[in-house]
Every structure is written in C-alpha cells, then in structure tokens.
PDB file of C-alpha atoms in Angstrom:
ATOM      1  CA  MET F 260      64.696  73.075 100.252  1.00  0.00           C
ATOM      2  CA  ALA F 261      68.039  71.196  99.917  1.00  0.00           C
ATOM      3  CA  LYS F 262      71.148  72.041 101.723  1.00  0.00           C
ATOM      4  CA  LYS F 263      73.648  73.681  99.932  1.00  0.00           C
ATOM      5  CA  THR F 264      77.367  72.204  99.695  1.00  0.00           C
ATOM      6  CA  LYS F 265      80.107  74.584 101.287  1.00  0.00           C
ATOM      7  CA  LYS F 266      82.147  75.419  98.084  1.00  0.00           C
ATOM      8  CA  VAL F 267      85.789  74.491  98.712  1.00  0.00           C
ATOM      9  CA  ARG F 268      88.451  76.297  96.628  1.00  0.00           C
ATOM     10  CA  LYS F 269      90.997  73.869  95.274  1.00  0.00           C
ATOM     11  CA  ASN F 270      94.807  74.082  93.572  1.00  0.00           C
ATOM     12  CA  VAL F 271      95.953  76.779  95.838  1.00  0.00           C
ATOM     13  CA  VAL F 272      99.747  76.693  96.068  1.00  0.00           C
ATOM     14  CA  ARG F 273     100.735  79.426  97.696  1.00  0.00           C
ATOM     15  CA  GLY F 274      99.524  81.211 100.637  1.00  0.00           C
ATOM     16  CA  ILE F 275     100.026  83.931 103.382  1.00  0.00           C
ATOM     17  CA  ILE F 276      99.689  82.859 107.117  1.00  0.00           C
ATOM     18  CA  HIS F 277      98.817  85.304 109.290  1.00  0.00           C
ATOM     19  CA  VAL F 278      99.119  84.301 113.077  1.00  0.00           C
ATOM     20  CA  LYS F 279      97.392  86.909 115.946  1.00  0.00           C
ATOM     21  CA  ALA F 280      99.046  86.743 119.141  1.00  0.00           C
ATOM     22  CA  THR F 281      97.165  88.328 121.389  1.00  0.00           C
ATOM     23  CA  SER F 282      97.291  87.693 125.559  1.00  0.00           C
ATOM     24  CA  ASN F 283      94.516  85.943 125.579  1.00  0.00           C
ATOM     25  CA  ASN F 284      93.963  84.143 122.297  1.00  0.00           C
ATOM     26  CA  THR F 285      96.402  83.406 119.099  1.00  0.00           C
ATOM     27  CA  MET F 286      94.050  83.383 116.123  1.00  0.00           C
ATOM     28  CA  ILE F 287      95.798  81.853 112.907  1.00  0.00           C
ATOM     29  CA  THR F 288      94.133  82.612 109.638  1.00  0.00           C
ATOM     30  CA  ILE F 289      95.397  81.585 106.077  1.00  0.00           C
ATOM     31  CA  THR F 290      94.919  83.413 102.648  1.00  0.00           C
ATOM     32  CA  ASP F 291      95.968  83.182  99.382  1.00  0.00           C
ATOM     33  CA  THR F 292      98.517  85.734  97.755  1.00  0.00           C
ATOM     34  CA  ASN F 293      95.889  87.712  96.740  1.00  0.00           C
ATOM     35  CA  GLY F 294      94.529  88.401 100.429  1.00  0.00           C
ATOM     36  CA  GLU F 295      91.099  86.121 100.622  1.00  0.00           C
ATOM     37  CA  THR F 296      91.174  84.138 103.382  1.00  0.00           C
ATOM     38  CA  LEU F 297      91.255  80.104 102.290  1.00  0.00           C
ATOM     39  CA  ALA F 298      90.907  78.750 106.338  1.00  0.00           C
ATOM     40  CA  TRP F 299      91.395  80.208 110.037  1.00  0.00           C
ATOM     41  CA  ASP F 300      91.380  78.819 113.538  1.00  0.00           C
ATOM     42  CA  SER F 301      92.036  80.056 116.857  1.00  0.00           C
ATOM     43  CA  ALA F 302      92.813  78.461 120.118  1.00  0.00           C
ATOM     44  CA  GLY F 303      89.047  78.987 120.907  1.00  0.00           C
ATOM     45  CA  THR F 304      87.741  77.287 118.592  1.00  0.00           C
ATOM     46  CA  ILE F 305      89.586  73.997 119.168  1.00  0.00           C
ATOM     47  CA  GLY F 306      88.034  73.904 121.996  1.00  0.00           C
ATOM     48  CA  PHE F 307      90.306  75.880 124.881  1.00  0.00           C
ATOM     49  CA  LYS F 308      89.034  77.989 127.767  1.00  0.00           C
ATOM     50  CA  GLY F 309      90.125  80.557 129.701  1.00  0.00           C
ATOM     51  CA  ALA F 310      93.827  80.863 130.109  1.00  0.00           C
ATOM     52  CA  ARG F 311      94.588  77.925 128.574  1.00  0.00           C
ATOM     53  CA  LYS F 312      93.623  79.914 125.225  1.00  0.00           C
ATOM     54  CA  ALA F 313      96.896  81.806 125.568  1.00  0.00           C
ATOM     55  CA  THR F 314      99.273  78.868 125.996  1.00  0.00           C
ATOM     56  CA  PRO F 315     101.868  77.906 123.025  1.00  0.00           C
ATOM     57  CA  PHE F 316     100.173  74.164 123.055  1.00  0.00           C
ATOM     58  CA  ALA F 317      96.658  75.673 122.106  1.00  0.00           C
ATOM     59  CA  ALA F 318      98.818  77.591 119.193  1.00  0.00           C
ATOM     60  CA  THR F 319     100.165  74.342 118.215  1.00  0.00           C
ATOM     61  CA  ARG F 320      96.881  72.683 117.966  1.00  0.00           C
ATOM     62  CA  ALA F 321      95.347  75.572 116.212  1.00  0.00           C
ATOM     63  CA  GLY F 322      98.270  75.541 113.607  1.00  0.00           C
ATOM     64  CA  GLU F 323      97.745  72.000 113.021  1.00  0.00           C
ATOM     65  CA  SER F 324      94.298  72.208 112.557  1.00  0.00           C
ATOM     66  CA  VAL F 325      94.153  75.137 110.512  1.00  0.00           C
ATOM     67  CA  GLY F 326      97.063  73.461 108.049  1.00  0.00           C
ATOM     68  CA  HIS F 327      95.264  70.288 107.360  1.00  0.00           C
ATOM     69  CA  LYS F 328      92.125  72.430 106.376  1.00  0.00           C
ATOM     70  CA  VAL F 329      94.753  74.148 103.732  1.00  0.00           C
ATOM     71  CA  ARG F 330      96.283  71.091 102.589  1.00  0.00           C
ATOM     72  CA  LYS F 331      93.171  69.810 101.258  1.00  0.00           C
ATOM     73  CA  MET F 332      92.899  72.847  99.194  1.00  0.00           C
ATOM     74  CA  GLY F 333      96.439  71.919  97.616  1.00  0.00           C
ATOM     75  CA  LEU F 334      98.376  74.828  99.636  1.00  0.00           C
ATOM     76  CA  THR F 335     102.105  73.760  99.604  1.00  0.00           C
ATOM     77  CA  GLU F 336     103.868  76.729 100.502  1.00  0.00           C
ATOM     78  CA  ALA F 337     103.863  80.054 102.630  1.00  0.00           C
ATOM     79  CA  GLU F 338     104.815  82.891 104.413  1.00  0.00           C
ATOM     80  CA  VAL F 339     104.451  83.982 107.691  1.00  0.00           C
ATOM     81  CA  ARG F 340     103.098  87.489 109.242  1.00  0.00           C
ATOM     82  CA  ILE F 341     102.695  87.441 113.031  1.00  0.00           C
ATOM     83  CA  ARG F 342     101.163  90.175 114.962  1.00  0.00           C
ATOM     84  CA  GLY F 343     101.200  90.451 118.326  1.00  0.00           C
ATOM     85  CA  THR F 344     103.308  89.828 121.660  1.00  0.00           C
ATOM     86  CA  GLY F 345     101.892  86.452 122.912  1.00  0.00           C
ATOM     87  CA  GLY F 346     102.447  83.652 123.870  1.00  0.00           C
ATOM     88  CA  GLY F 347     101.546  81.390 120.747  1.00  0.00           C
ATOM     89  CA  ARG F 348     103.961  83.267 118.595  1.00  0.00           C
ATOM     90  CA  GLU F 349     106.369  80.602 117.280  1.00  0.00           C
ATOM     91  CA  ALA F 350     104.093  77.588 118.283  1.00  0.00           C
ATOM     92  CA  ALA F 351     101.531  78.947 116.036  1.00  0.00           C
ATOM     93  CA  VAL F 352     104.226  78.254 113.131  1.00  0.00           C
ATOM     94  CA  ASN F 353     105.296  74.938 114.225  1.00  0.00           C
ATOM     95  CA  GLY F 354     101.928  73.951 114.194  1.00  0.00           C
ATOM     96  CA  VAL F 355     101.347  74.747 110.971  1.00  0.00           C
ATOM     97  CA  VAL F 356     104.824  73.505 109.821  1.00  0.00           C
ATOM     98  CA  SER F 357     103.820  70.202 110.896  1.00  0.00           C
ATOM     99  CA  THR F 358     101.106  69.772 108.683  1.00  0.00           C
ATOM    100  CA  GLY F 359     103.788  69.789 105.692  1.00  0.00           C
ATOM    101  CA  ILE F 360     103.621  73.435 104.396  1.00  0.00           C
ATOM    102  CA  ARG F 361     106.866  74.895 103.663  1.00  0.00           C
ATOM    103  CA  VAL F 362     107.377  78.062 105.164  1.00  0.00           C
ATOM    104  CA  THR F 363     109.457  80.458 103.110  1.00  0.00           C
ATOM    105  CA  ALA F 364     109.695  83.689 105.182  1.00  0.00           C
ATOM    106  CA  ILE F 365     108.722  85.124 108.298  1.00  0.00           C
ATOM    107  CA  GLU F 366     107.666  88.920 109.110  1.00  0.00           C
ATOM    108  CA  ASP F 367     106.724  90.618 112.395  1.00  0.00           C
ATOM    109  CA  HIS F 368     104.182  92.603 111.597  1.00  0.00           C
ATOM    110  CA  THR F 369     102.990  93.931 115.137  1.00  0.00           C
ATOM    111  CA  PRO F 370     101.955  97.393 115.591  1.00  0.00           C
ATOM    112  CA  VAL F 371     104.366  99.561 117.283  1.00  0.00           C
ATOM    113  CA  PRO F 372     103.299 103.172 118.409  1.00  0.00           C
ATOM    114  CA  HIS F 373     105.206 106.315 117.570  1.00  0.00           C
ATOM    115  CA  ASN F 374     104.628 107.552 121.195  1.00  0.00           C
ATOM    116  CA  GLY F 375     101.076 106.768 120.597  1.00  0.00           C
ATOM    117  CA  CYS F 376      98.040 107.296 123.590  1.00  0.00           C
ATOM    118  CA  ARG F 377      98.551 108.950 126.649  1.00  0.00           C
ATOM    119  CA  PRO F 378      98.656 106.634 129.443  1.00  0.00           C
ATOM    120  CA  PRO F 379      96.177 106.313 132.282  1.00  0.00           C
ATOM    121  CA  LYS F 380      96.678 108.396 135.660  1.00  0.00           C
ATOM    122  CA  LYS F 381      98.436 106.797 138.218  1.00  0.00           C
ATOM    123  CA  ARG F 382      96.459 104.706 140.458  1.00  0.00           C
ATOM    124  CA  ARG F 383      95.855 106.428 144.178  1.00  0.00           C
ATOM    125  CA  VAL F 384      95.032 103.735 146.888  1.00  0.00           C
TER     126      VAL F 384
END
C-alpha cells in the first residue's frame, strides 16, 4: 500500500495566531481567517520537558517553529489572540514575528470569571 503524502495548503495570506500561555506550557496555533488550523506547536512538542516548558525561551522557540511552517504556506500577516497568564505570553509572539510574519493586532482573550466558582475550604493543619 502506497504511503499518502501530507496535504499542504498553500497561498493563505492572512491568518490568526492563537497563543495559549498556561503556567505549565505555551501552545501556539495559527489558523486562517475562518478558524481552520494551518499549523500548531507547543513548548512540549519542541522538546522541552518539565518546568522548562513554561519559560519564555521555550515559547520563543515554539513560535519560531510554527512561524516557519506557515511561511511555507504563504502567510505574511496575522493578528494575535492571547489567552492565559503564563510566562510565554509575549515571548511566543516575538518568536513568530522573528520569522517575518507581520502582526496587525494583538488582543487579550484571557477568560475572567464574573465571580465564578466557589473557592476550596481553608486548609487545616
């Protein structure tokens, strides 16, 4: 049985960069304007493990990696949507920008509770 070749979608000019920065990892997904995923990477898939995944350096590396992937598809400009409070928030964006993608807008989509869940009871020692 012949091996299927991976389908690479080309000539996408504009896109959206979704950055999810948690306290343990940084995930970067680049989609087209409809929201269909073109490429993604995280600090974990680059090869960082444990506490080093949460560092800004790991987020920069992940941003560079995913940026190179979408540059091959023809992406030139994108807007950024950041979610979360992790250490790699700005570093991930800088990594993507270093590959030559122009950032048109940066939006913060961090979910904020309107006084949501009840906190756990106090610890007794």
